[in-house]
């Protein structure tokens, strides 16, 4: 069928890209890296090595839509660093995915794995698309073609994807199947976060939110706060935010506000998180129309007078414009990059304890590692074992970061960067530069 001009009219170039109130996310990463590098007195050559992504893959992903027309999408996979092991990181499907964003997210995976002691390097992938405007079959074809294009990049010993924003276990099953069809055998260790029936791990879906809960409790303990006397606001009610809210409410915290893309929902007496999760399940994943709460804006949620604030939505939410309004004593970053460097300065100044993304949301990749180990052994753990090992890993990582921050008299974020970068730099020193 000859292509007509109209085929291209709805191409990626027409996808609306939301305007960010932000600094460039890769720049945000580099700014924190610079502070840590100075503390570590990092060799200038190593500095260059460690901020440079090892591989950047950009690939055109054609998809035949249900109406027979072909649309082109931009697929990206960035492998930031492979010094500690095969690279690891999620794949996101979103309209504002860009190479710079994926480069930042891949670098954060490198430091995250190092901080929590997972023997992987860092990577991230993305496709610039609006999956909410696509049918399940279109998403499947997009996923399979993206995977096929990157077939030489992925591999259980090379680069292992996982879910991220707008991707889930079903999408990982399609990655697994496409990869396996090409390699002529079932390779379940090529992705993590897949369905349990296909070699996924129990507890993986909840792992990021569970890790957020664990580090929040550790921080409360350090500050002499009690869970059953604390109030919490959660921005984002996806896989991370909803689980963190639920688990913290089980610990006795009062969850007074949550939000999703449709707005914020507030109840000073505490929200029924379980009921809200059930509401979203029956309502296409959205909280729109939930009536047991007062509707508030995103900005109002961030400025609530609560003890704990959990940004679990997306990058660049706490900026220099609104950081001064934050009243929470603890911020636990469920999302990657929710706070800009300029906001960090304001929060540090006002004494807010920020548990940084590369620590707070590391529970996901920790259980991804457990999943990969289980796949390779062909022996699957109980939920109790997964959760105990996850809790221990998160508590130890929190304590290590806390101690590093005290030792160097810096924020938890810089403490985490110092630990992560030091580990990767030391490994690089041991391996040496080939050639
Ligand atoms: N996408 C998650 C993250 O940002 C998980 C990555 C993984 O499990 O590989 O940490």
GROMACS .gro file of C-alpha atoms and ligand atoms in nm:
model
  445
    1UNK     CA    1   0.000   0.000   0.000
    2UNK     CA    2   0.157   0.333  -0.099
    3UNK     CA    3   0.208   0.573   0.190
    4UNK     CA    4   0.008   0.887   0.183
    5UNK     CA    5   0.104   1.209   0.348
    6UNK     CA    6  -0.169   1.153   0.608
    7UNK     CA    7   0.027   0.858   0.745
    8UNK     CA    8   0.281   1.099   0.885
    9UNK     CA    9   0.039   1.359   1.007
   10UNK     CA   10  -0.009   1.186   1.339
   11UNK     CA   11   0.359   1.101   1.374
   12UNK     CA   12   0.568   1.152   1.687
   13UNK     CA   13   0.630   1.507   1.582
   14UNK     CA   14   0.266   1.583   1.649
   15UNK     CA   15   0.255   1.416   1.993
   16UNK     CA   16   0.207   1.695   2.248
   17UNK     CA   17   0.504   1.725   2.484
   18UNK     CA   18   0.409   1.882   2.819
   19UNK     CA   19   0.621   2.181   2.913
   20UNK     CA   20   0.848   2.108   3.205
   21UNK     CA   21   0.901   2.349   3.490
   22UNK     CA   22   1.252   2.232   3.525
   23UNK     CA   23   1.615   2.215   3.466
   24UNK     CA   24   1.729   1.948   3.221
   25UNK     CA   25   1.719   1.618   3.417
   26UNK     CA   26   2.064   1.506   3.301
   27UNK     CA   27   2.199   1.840   3.422
   28UNK     CA   28   2.023   1.780   3.756
   29UNK     CA   29   2.211   1.452   3.786
   30UNK     CA   30   2.545   1.612   3.693
   31UNK     CA   31   2.499   1.892   3.948
   32UNK     CA   32   2.467   1.640   4.233
   33UNK     CA   33   2.745   1.428   4.082
   34UNK     CA   34   2.978   1.730   4.086
   35UNK     CA   35   2.933   1.786   4.460
   36UNK     CA   36   2.999   1.419   4.536
   37UNK     CA   37   3.296   1.406   4.296
   38UNK     CA   38   3.457   1.695   4.478
   39UNK     CA   39   3.415   1.525   4.816
   40UNK     CA   40   3.565   1.206   4.671
   41UNK     CA   41   3.842   1.402   4.494
   42UNK     CA   42   3.758   1.199   4.186
   43UNK     CA   43   4.028   1.177   3.922
   44UNK     CA   44   3.925   1.402   3.625
   45UNK     CA   45   3.945   1.111   3.378
   46UNK     CA   46   3.724   0.898   3.602
   47UNK     CA   47   3.489   1.192   3.637
   48UNK     CA   48   3.445   1.204   3.259
   49UNK     CA   49   3.411   0.826   3.239
   50UNK     CA   50   3.144   0.810   3.507
   51UNK     CA   51   2.919   1.085   3.374
   52UNK     CA   52   2.936   0.960   3.014
   53UNK     CA   53   2.669   0.710   2.905
   54UNK     CA   54   2.833   0.393   2.770
   55UNK     CA   55   2.578   0.346   2.488
   56UNK     CA   56   2.289   0.553   2.356
   57UNK     CA   57   2.053   0.369   2.121
   58UNK     CA   58   1.788   0.560   1.929
   59UNK     CA   59   1.564   0.355   1.708
   60UNK     CA   60   1.264   0.425   1.487
   61UNK     CA   61   0.969   0.210   1.589
   62UNK     CA   62   0.700   0.176   1.321
   63UNK     CA   63   0.364   0.052   1.443
   64UNK     CA   64   0.066  -0.050   1.237
   65UNK     CA   65  -0.231   0.101   1.416
   66UNK     CA   66  -0.568  -0.073   1.439
   67UNK     CA   67  -0.702   0.135   1.149
   68UNK     CA   68  -0.422   0.012   0.922
   69UNK     CA   69  -0.221   0.333   0.922
   70UNK     CA   70   0.145   0.331   1.019
   71UNK     CA   71   0.280   0.559   1.290
   72UNK     CA   72   0.644   0.617   1.371
   73UNK     CA   73   0.762   0.633   1.732
   74UNK     CA   74   1.100   0.716   1.876
   75UNK     CA   75   1.249   0.437   2.089
   76UNK     CA   76   1.544   0.498   2.319
   77UNK     CA   77   1.766   0.276   2.533
   78UNK     CA   78   2.056   0.429   2.722
   79UNK     CA   79   2.312   0.212   2.898
   80UNK     CA   80   2.486   0.444   3.134
   81UNK     CA   81   2.738   0.214   3.299
   82UNK     CA   82   2.825  -0.158   3.310
   83UNK     CA   83   3.118  -0.158   3.551
   84UNK     CA   84   2.939  -0.340   3.835
   85UNK     CA   85   2.750  -0.586   3.616
   86UNK     CA   86   2.491  -0.620   3.338
   87UNK     CA   87   2.291  -0.303   3.298
   88UNK     CA   88   1.947  -0.277   3.453
   89UNK     CA   89   1.659  -0.037   3.430
   90UNK     CA   90   1.301   0.012   3.329
   91UNK     CA   91   1.128   0.107   3.007
   92UNK     CA   92   0.880   0.395   3.012
   93UNK     CA   93   0.611   0.484   2.762
   94UNK     CA   94   0.522   0.853   2.783
   95UNK     CA   95   0.466   1.153   2.554
   96UNK     CA   96   0.751   1.354   2.705
   97UNK     CA   97   1.025   1.087   2.690
   98UNK     CA   98   1.348   1.240   2.558
   99UNK     CA   99   1.709   1.128   2.520
  100UNK     CA  100   1.821   1.367   2.795
  101UNK     CA  101   1.560   1.237   3.034
  102UNK     CA  102   1.649   0.874   2.963
  103UNK     CA  103   2.021   0.953   3.003
  104UNK     CA  104   1.951   1.097   3.348
  105UNK     CA  105   1.730   0.805   3.447
  106UNK     CA  106   1.996   0.557   3.330
  107UNK     CA  107   2.264   0.730   3.537
  108UNK     CA  108   2.035   0.727   3.842
  109UNK     CA  109   2.000   0.350   3.794
  110UNK     CA  110   2.380   0.317   3.810
  111UNK     CA  111   2.402   0.501   4.143
  112UNK     CA  112   2.084   0.337   4.276
  113UNK     CA  113   2.215  -0.017   4.218
  114UNK     CA  114   2.546   0.074   4.378
  115UNK     CA  115   2.382   0.236   4.683
  116UNK     CA  116   2.163  -0.063   4.757
  117UNK     CA  117   2.435  -0.321   4.681
  118UNK     CA  118   2.278  -0.475   4.370
  119UNK     CA  119   2.545  -0.605   4.126
  120UNK     CA  120   2.410  -0.431   3.817
  121UNK     CA  121   2.501  -0.132   3.607
  122UNK     CA  122   2.247   0.130   3.507
  123UNK     CA  123   2.022   0.167   3.202
  124UNK     CA  124   1.684   0.306   3.106
  125UNK     CA  125   1.461   0.288   2.805
  126UNK     CA  126   1.167   0.478   2.673
  127UNK     CA  127   0.933   0.520   2.383
  128UNK     CA  128   0.786   0.862   2.315
  129UNK     CA  129   0.418   0.780   2.283
  130UNK     CA  130   0.089   0.824   2.460
  131UNK     CA  131  -0.007   0.468   2.560
  132UNK     CA  132  -0.335   0.590   2.708
  133UNK     CA  133  -0.449   0.685   2.358
  134UNK     CA  134  -0.350   0.346   2.213
  135UNK     CA  135  -0.533   0.013   2.213
  136UNK     CA  136  -0.377  -0.287   2.395
  137UNK     CA  137  -0.294  -0.443   2.056
  138UNK     CA  138  -0.117  -0.125   1.942
  139UNK     CA  139   0.082  -0.117   2.267
  140UNK     CA  140   0.172  -0.483   2.213
  141UNK     CA  141   0.295  -0.419   1.857
  142UNK     CA  142   0.494  -0.116   1.977
  143UNK     CA  143   0.653  -0.320   2.257
  144UNK     CA  144   0.743  -0.609   2.030
  145UNK     CA  145   0.896  -0.392   1.758
  146UNK     CA  146   1.093  -0.186   2.012
  147UNK     CA  147   1.225  -0.514   2.161
  148UNK     CA  148   1.309  -0.660   1.819
  149UNK     CA  149   1.499  -0.343   1.725
  150UNK     CA  150   1.704  -0.374   2.045
  151UNK     CA  151   1.747  -0.751   2.032
  152UNK     CA  152   2.128  -0.730   2.034
  153UNK     CA  153   2.125  -0.486   2.325
  154UNK     CA  154   1.904  -0.681   2.566
  155UNK     CA  155   2.004  -1.012   2.725
  156UNK     CA  156   2.003  -1.181   3.067
  157UNK     CA  157   2.378  -1.118   3.099
  158UNK     CA  158   2.380  -0.789   2.910
  159UNK     CA  159   2.094  -0.550   2.967
  160UNK     CA  160   1.777  -0.637   3.157
  161UNK     CA  161   1.465  -0.419   3.126
  162UNK     CA  162   1.185  -0.382   3.381
  163UNK     CA  163   0.863  -0.182   3.417
  164UNK     CA  164   0.867   0.193   3.466
  165UNK     CA  165   0.616   0.470   3.400
  166UNK     CA  166   0.309   0.335   3.209
  167UNK     CA  167   0.461  -0.011   3.160
  168UNK     CA  168   0.369  -0.323   3.356
  169UNK     CA  169   0.400  -0.702   3.389
  170UNK     CA  170   0.201  -0.765   3.069
  171UNK     CA  171   0.436  -0.544   2.868
  172UNK     CA  172   0.734  -0.730   3.020
  173UNK     CA  173   0.570  -1.058   2.909
  174UNK     CA  174   0.570  -0.927   2.550
  175UNK     CA  175   0.936  -0.825   2.580
  176UNK     CA  176   1.017  -1.173   2.713
  177UNK     CA  177   0.822  -1.345   2.436
  178UNK     CA  178   0.969  -1.136   2.154
  179UNK     CA  179   1.323  -1.181   2.285
  180UNK     CA  180   1.264  -1.556   2.334
  181UNK     CA  181   1.122  -1.603   1.983
  182UNK     CA  182   1.438  -1.448   1.840
  183UNK     CA  183   1.675  -1.651   2.058
  184UNK     CA  184   1.476  -1.973   1.999
  185UNK     CA  185   1.443  -2.054   2.369
  186UNK     CA  186   1.252  -1.910   2.659
  187UNK     CA  187   1.475  -1.658   2.833
  188UNK     CA  188   1.283  -1.552   3.139
  189UNK     CA  189   1.580  -1.371   3.297
  190UNK     CA  190   1.585  -1.113   3.015
  191UNK     CA  191   1.329  -0.896   3.194
  192UNK     CA  192   1.212  -0.847   3.551
  193UNK     CA  193   0.876  -0.733   3.678
  194UNK     CA  194   0.706  -0.993   3.459
  195UNK     CA  195   0.405  -1.203   3.564
  196UNK     CA  196   0.483  -1.457   3.840
  197UNK     CA  197   0.365  -1.738   3.614
  198UNK     CA  198   0.640  -1.651   3.363
  199UNK     CA  199   0.919  -1.646   3.622
  200UNK     CA  200   0.837  -1.317   3.792
  201UNK     CA  201   0.899  -1.274   4.162
  202UNK     CA  202   0.628  -1.252   4.421
  203UNK     CA  203   0.651  -0.912   4.586
  204UNK     CA  204   0.809  -0.740   4.284
  205UNK     CA  205   0.506  -0.526   4.201
  206UNK     CA  206   0.487  -0.392   4.556
  207UNK     CA  207   0.865  -0.370   4.605
  208UNK     CA  208   0.923  -0.004   4.520
  209UNK     CA  209   0.637   0.114   4.744
  210UNK     CA  210   0.748  -0.125   5.017
  211UNK     CA  211   1.102   0.013   5.003
  212UNK     CA  212   0.962   0.366   5.031
  213UNK     CA  213   0.779   0.256   5.346
  214UNK     CA  214   1.092   0.098   5.497
  215UNK     CA  215   1.316   0.402   5.447
  216UNK     CA  216   1.040   0.635   5.569
  217UNK     CA  217   1.016   0.436   5.892
  218UNK     CA  218   1.397   0.443   5.926
  219UNK     CA  219   1.397   0.821   5.883
  220UNK     CA  220   1.114   0.862   6.136
  221UNK     CA  221   1.312   0.658   6.384
  222UNK     CA  222   1.617   0.883   6.339
  223UNK     CA  223   1.402   1.192   6.395
  224UNK     CA  224   1.221   1.042   6.696
  225UNK     CA  225   0.884   1.042   6.516
  226UNK     CA  226   0.616   0.777   6.561
  227UNK     CA  227   0.431   0.624   6.268
  228UNK     CA  228   0.100   0.623   6.454
  229UNK     CA  229   0.129   0.995   6.519
  230UNK     CA  230   0.237   1.093   6.167
  231UNK     CA  231   0.045   1.228   5.872
  232UNK     CA  232   0.141   1.159   5.511
  233UNK     CA  233   0.064   1.310   5.169
  234UNK     CA  234   0.140   1.111   4.854
  235UNK     CA  235   0.170   1.263   4.508
  236UNK     CA  236   0.097   0.995   4.248
  237UNK     CA  237  -0.127   0.692   4.295
  238UNK     CA  238   0.037   0.448   4.055
  239UNK     CA  239   0.233   0.138   4.143
  240UNK     CA  240   0.468   0.323   4.378
  241UNK     CA  241   0.243   0.581   4.546
  242UNK     CA  242  -0.057   0.356   4.608
  243UNK     CA  243   0.150   0.076   4.764
  244UNK     CA  244   0.356   0.319   4.978
  245UNK     CA  245   0.032   0.481   5.099
  246UNK     CA  246  -0.126   0.148   5.179
  247UNK     CA  247   0.175   0.005   5.363
  248UNK     CA  248   0.233   0.324   5.562
  249UNK     CA  249  -0.133   0.330   5.664
  250UNK     CA  250  -0.092  -0.031   5.782
  251UNK     CA  251   0.198   0.096   5.995
  252UNK     CA  252  -0.039   0.342   6.163
  253UNK     CA  253   0.032   0.658   5.961
  254UNK     CA  254  -0.263   0.876   5.870
  255UNK     CA  255  -0.268   0.925   5.490
  256UNK     CA  256  -0.440   1.263   5.455
  257UNK     CA  257  -0.389   1.326   5.084
  258UNK     CA  258  -0.312   1.144   4.761
  259UNK     CA  259  -0.321   1.261   4.402
  260UNK     CA  260  -0.309   1.137   4.048
  261UNK     CA  261  -0.324   1.314   3.712
  262UNK     CA  262  -0.689   1.404   3.780
  263UNK     CA  263  -0.604   1.605   4.094
  264UNK     CA  264  -0.551   1.578   4.469
  265UNK     CA  265  -0.787   1.418   4.724
  266UNK     CA  266  -0.768   1.534   5.086
  267UNK     CA  267  -0.928   1.424   5.410
  268UNK     CA  268  -0.792   1.560   5.739
  269UNK     CA  269  -0.931   1.257   5.924
  270UNK     CA  270  -0.739   1.018   5.700
  271UNK     CA  271  -0.824   0.856   5.367
  272UNK     CA  272  -0.930   0.495   5.325
  273UNK     CA  273  -0.641   0.393   5.099
  274UNK     CA  274  -0.772   0.044   5.035
  275UNK     CA  275  -1.106   0.185   4.922
  276UNK     CA  276  -0.926   0.429   4.692
  277UNK     CA  277  -0.721   0.148   4.534
  278UNK     CA  278  -1.043  -0.046   4.473
  279UNK     CA  279  -1.201   0.269   4.330
  280UNK     CA  280  -0.918   0.311   4.076
  281UNK     CA  281  -0.940  -0.056   3.980
  282UNK     CA  282  -1.306  -0.009   3.891
  283UNK     CA  283  -1.248   0.332   3.731
  284UNK     CA  284  -0.989   0.276   3.458
  285UNK     CA  285  -0.695   0.335   3.694
  286UNK     CA  286  -0.810   0.685   3.787
  287UNK     CA  287  -0.929   0.860   4.105
  288UNK     CA  288  -1.150   1.098   3.908
  289UNK     CA  289  -1.483   1.144   4.081
  290UNK     CA  290  -1.375   0.992   4.415
  291UNK     CA  291  -1.616   1.153   4.658
  292UNK     CA  292  -1.495   1.065   5.009
  293UNK     CA  293  -1.242   1.350   5.002
  294UNK     CA  294  -1.203   1.717   4.933
  295UNK     CA  295  -1.053   1.792   4.592
  296UNK     CA  296  -0.729   1.991   4.609
  297UNK     CA  297  -0.464   2.093   4.356
  298UNK     CA  298  -0.126   1.939   4.312
  299UNK     CA  299   0.040   2.250   4.454
  300UNK     CA  300  -0.186   2.242   4.759
  301UNK     CA  301  -0.093   1.878   4.819
  302UNK     CA  302   0.280   1.954   4.811
  303UNK     CA  303   0.230   2.239   5.059
  304UNK     CA  304   0.015   2.048   5.313
  305UNK     CA  305   0.108   2.061   5.678
  306UNK     CA  306   0.200   1.693   5.703
  307UNK     CA  307   0.490   1.502   5.857
  308UNK     CA  308   0.583   1.308   5.545
  309UNK     CA  309   0.554   1.398   5.178
  310UNK     CA  310   0.600   1.126   4.916
  311UNK     CA  311   0.642   1.254   4.559
  312UNK     CA  312   0.577   0.936   4.360
  313UNK     CA  313   0.469   1.076   4.025
  314UNK     CA  314   0.740   1.212   3.797
  315UNK     CA  315   1.042   1.438   3.764
  316UNK     CA  316   1.071   1.804   3.858
  317UNK     CA  317   0.771   1.841   4.088
  318UNK     CA  318   0.945   2.018   4.378
  319UNK     CA  319   1.115   2.317   4.226
  320UNK     CA  320   1.256   2.647   4.346
  321UNK     CA  321   0.906   2.793   4.304
  322UNK     CA  322   0.730   2.565   4.552
  323UNK     CA  323   1.004   2.411   4.774
  324UNK     CA  324   0.968   2.697   5.023
  325UNK     CA  325   0.602   2.600   5.076
  326UNK     CA  326   0.683   2.241   5.177
  327UNK     CA  327   0.601   2.186   5.545
  328UNK     CA  328   0.675   1.814   5.571
  329UNK     CA  329   0.970   1.711   5.790
  330UNK     CA  330   1.050   1.415   5.566
  331UNK     CA  331   1.032   1.383   5.188
  332UNK     CA  332   1.066   1.027   5.059
  333UNK     CA  333   1.121   1.033   4.682
  334UNK     CA  334   0.920   0.747   4.534
  335UNK     CA  335   0.965   0.894   4.183
  336UNK     CA  336   1.296   0.940   4.005
  337UNK     CA  337   1.416   1.300   4.006
  338UNK     CA  338   1.111   1.470   4.164
  339UNK     CA  339   1.323   1.746   4.322
  340UNK     CA  340   1.537   1.991   4.125
  341UNK     CA  341   1.884   2.090   4.252
  342UNK     CA  342   1.763   2.445   4.323
  343UNK     CA  343   1.482   2.302   4.536
  344UNK     CA  344   1.734   2.085   4.722
  345UNK     CA  345   1.911   2.397   4.849
  346UNK     CA  346   1.586   2.544   4.981
  347UNK     CA  347   1.482   2.216   5.147
  348UNK     CA  348   1.823   2.168   5.309
  349UNK     CA  349   1.811   2.525   5.435
  350UNK     CA  350   1.472   2.475   5.597
  351UNK     CA  351   1.579   2.143   5.751
  352UNK     CA  352   1.357   1.906   5.549
  353UNK     CA  353   1.505   1.556   5.550
  354UNK     CA  354   1.496   1.437   5.189
  355UNK     CA  355   1.537   1.063   5.135
  356UNK     CA  356   1.670   1.075   4.780
  357UNK     CA  357   1.527   0.877   4.488
  358UNK     CA  358   1.839   0.665   4.440
  359UNK     CA  359   1.783   0.532   4.792
  360UNK     CA  360   1.408   0.570   4.851
  361UNK     CA  361   1.283   0.396   4.537
  362UNK     CA  362   1.562   0.134   4.516
  363UNK     CA  363   1.328  -0.140   4.644
  364UNK     CA  364   1.207  -0.203   4.289
  365UNK     CA  365   1.546  -0.283   4.143
  366UNK     CA  366   1.641  -0.477   4.457
  367UNK     CA  367   1.355  -0.722   4.403
  368UNK     CA  368   1.430  -0.716   4.029
  369UNK     CA  369   1.771  -0.851   4.126
  370UNK     CA  370   1.604  -1.117   4.344
  371UNK     CA  371   1.382  -1.205   4.047
  372UNK     CA  372   1.681  -1.241   3.815
  373UNK     CA  373   1.860  -1.463   4.070
  374UNK     CA  374   1.547  -1.682   4.105
  375UNK     CA  375   1.512  -1.712   3.725
  376UNK     CA  376   1.872  -1.815   3.686
  377UNK     CA  377   1.849  -2.072   3.964
  378UNK     CA  378   1.506  -2.193   3.854
  379UNK     CA  379   1.410  -2.185   4.219
  380UNK     CA  380   1.148  -1.946   4.349
  381UNK     CA  381   1.129  -1.784   4.690
  382UNK     CA  382   0.834  -1.726   4.920
  383UNK     CA  383   0.691  -1.378   4.966
  384UNK     CA  384   0.819  -1.382   5.321
  385UNK     CA  385   1.176  -1.441   5.206
  386UNK     CA  386   1.154  -1.171   4.937
  387UNK     CA  387   1.015  -0.914   5.181
  388UNK     CA  388   1.261  -0.996   5.461
  389UNK     CA  389   1.559  -0.962   5.227
  390UNK     CA  390   1.418  -0.644   5.075
  391UNK     CA  391   1.354  -0.487   5.416
  392UNK     CA  392   1.706  -0.573   5.529
  393UNK     CA  393   1.864  -0.433   5.210
  394UNK     CA  394   1.668  -0.107   5.239
  395UNK     CA  395   1.739  -0.060   5.610
  396UNK     CA  396   2.111  -0.122   5.559
  397UNK     CA  397   2.123   0.113   5.260
  398UNK     CA  398   1.945   0.382   5.461
  399UNK     CA  399   2.190   0.344   5.752
  400UNK     CA  400   2.491   0.354   5.516
  401UNK     CA  401   2.363   0.669   5.346
  402UNK     CA  402   2.277   0.831   5.679
  403UNK     CA  403   2.625   0.761   5.812
  404UNK     CA  404   2.791   0.892   5.494
  405UNK     CA  405   2.588   1.211   5.519
  406UNK     CA  406   2.701   1.259   5.878
  407UNK     CA  407   3.062   1.176   5.797
  408UNK     CA  408   3.081   1.435   5.516
  409UNK     CA  409   2.828   1.672   5.672
  410UNK     CA  410   2.610   1.673   5.362
  411UNK     CA  411   2.247   1.595   5.275
  412UNK     CA  412   2.127   1.236   5.243
  413UNK     CA  413   2.119   1.291   4.866
  414UNK     CA  414   2.484   1.384   4.845
  415UNK     CA  415   2.567   1.106   5.093
  416UNK     CA  416   2.396   0.858   4.860
  417UNK     CA  417   2.581   0.991   4.554
  418UNK     CA  418   2.912   0.971   4.741
  419UNK     CA  419   2.848   0.606   4.833
  420UNK     CA  420   2.726   0.507   4.487
  421UNK     CA  421   2.995   0.687   4.290
  422UNK     CA  422   3.271   0.567   4.522
  423UNK     CA  423   3.163   0.206   4.471
  424UNK     CA  424   3.153   0.232   4.091
  425UNK     CA  425   3.481   0.431   4.078
  426UNK     CA  426   3.655   0.172   4.296
  427UNK     CA  427   3.529  -0.110   4.073
  428UNK     CA  428   3.648   0.081   3.768
  429UNK     CA  429   3.990   0.125   3.928
  430UNK     CA  430   4.007  -0.252   3.990
  431UNK     CA  431   3.901  -0.339   3.635
  432UNK     CA  432   4.120  -0.073   3.474
  433UNK     CA  433   4.078   0.086   3.136
  434UNK     CA  434   4.106  -0.164   2.853
  435UNK     CA  435   4.300  -0.074   2.546
  436LIG     N1  436   1.198   0.132   3.689
  436LIG     C1  437   1.239   0.102   3.823
  436LIG     C2  438   1.336   0.208   3.873
  436LIG     O1  439   1.336   0.320   3.828
  436LIG     C3  440   1.293  -0.040   3.836
  436LIG     C4  441   1.407  -0.075   3.750
  436LIG     C5  442   1.442  -0.225   3.753
  436LIG     O2  443   1.385  -0.297   3.832
  436LIG     O3  444   1.528  -0.263   3.674
  436LIG     O4  445   1.409   0.186   3.965
   0.00000   0.00000   0.00000
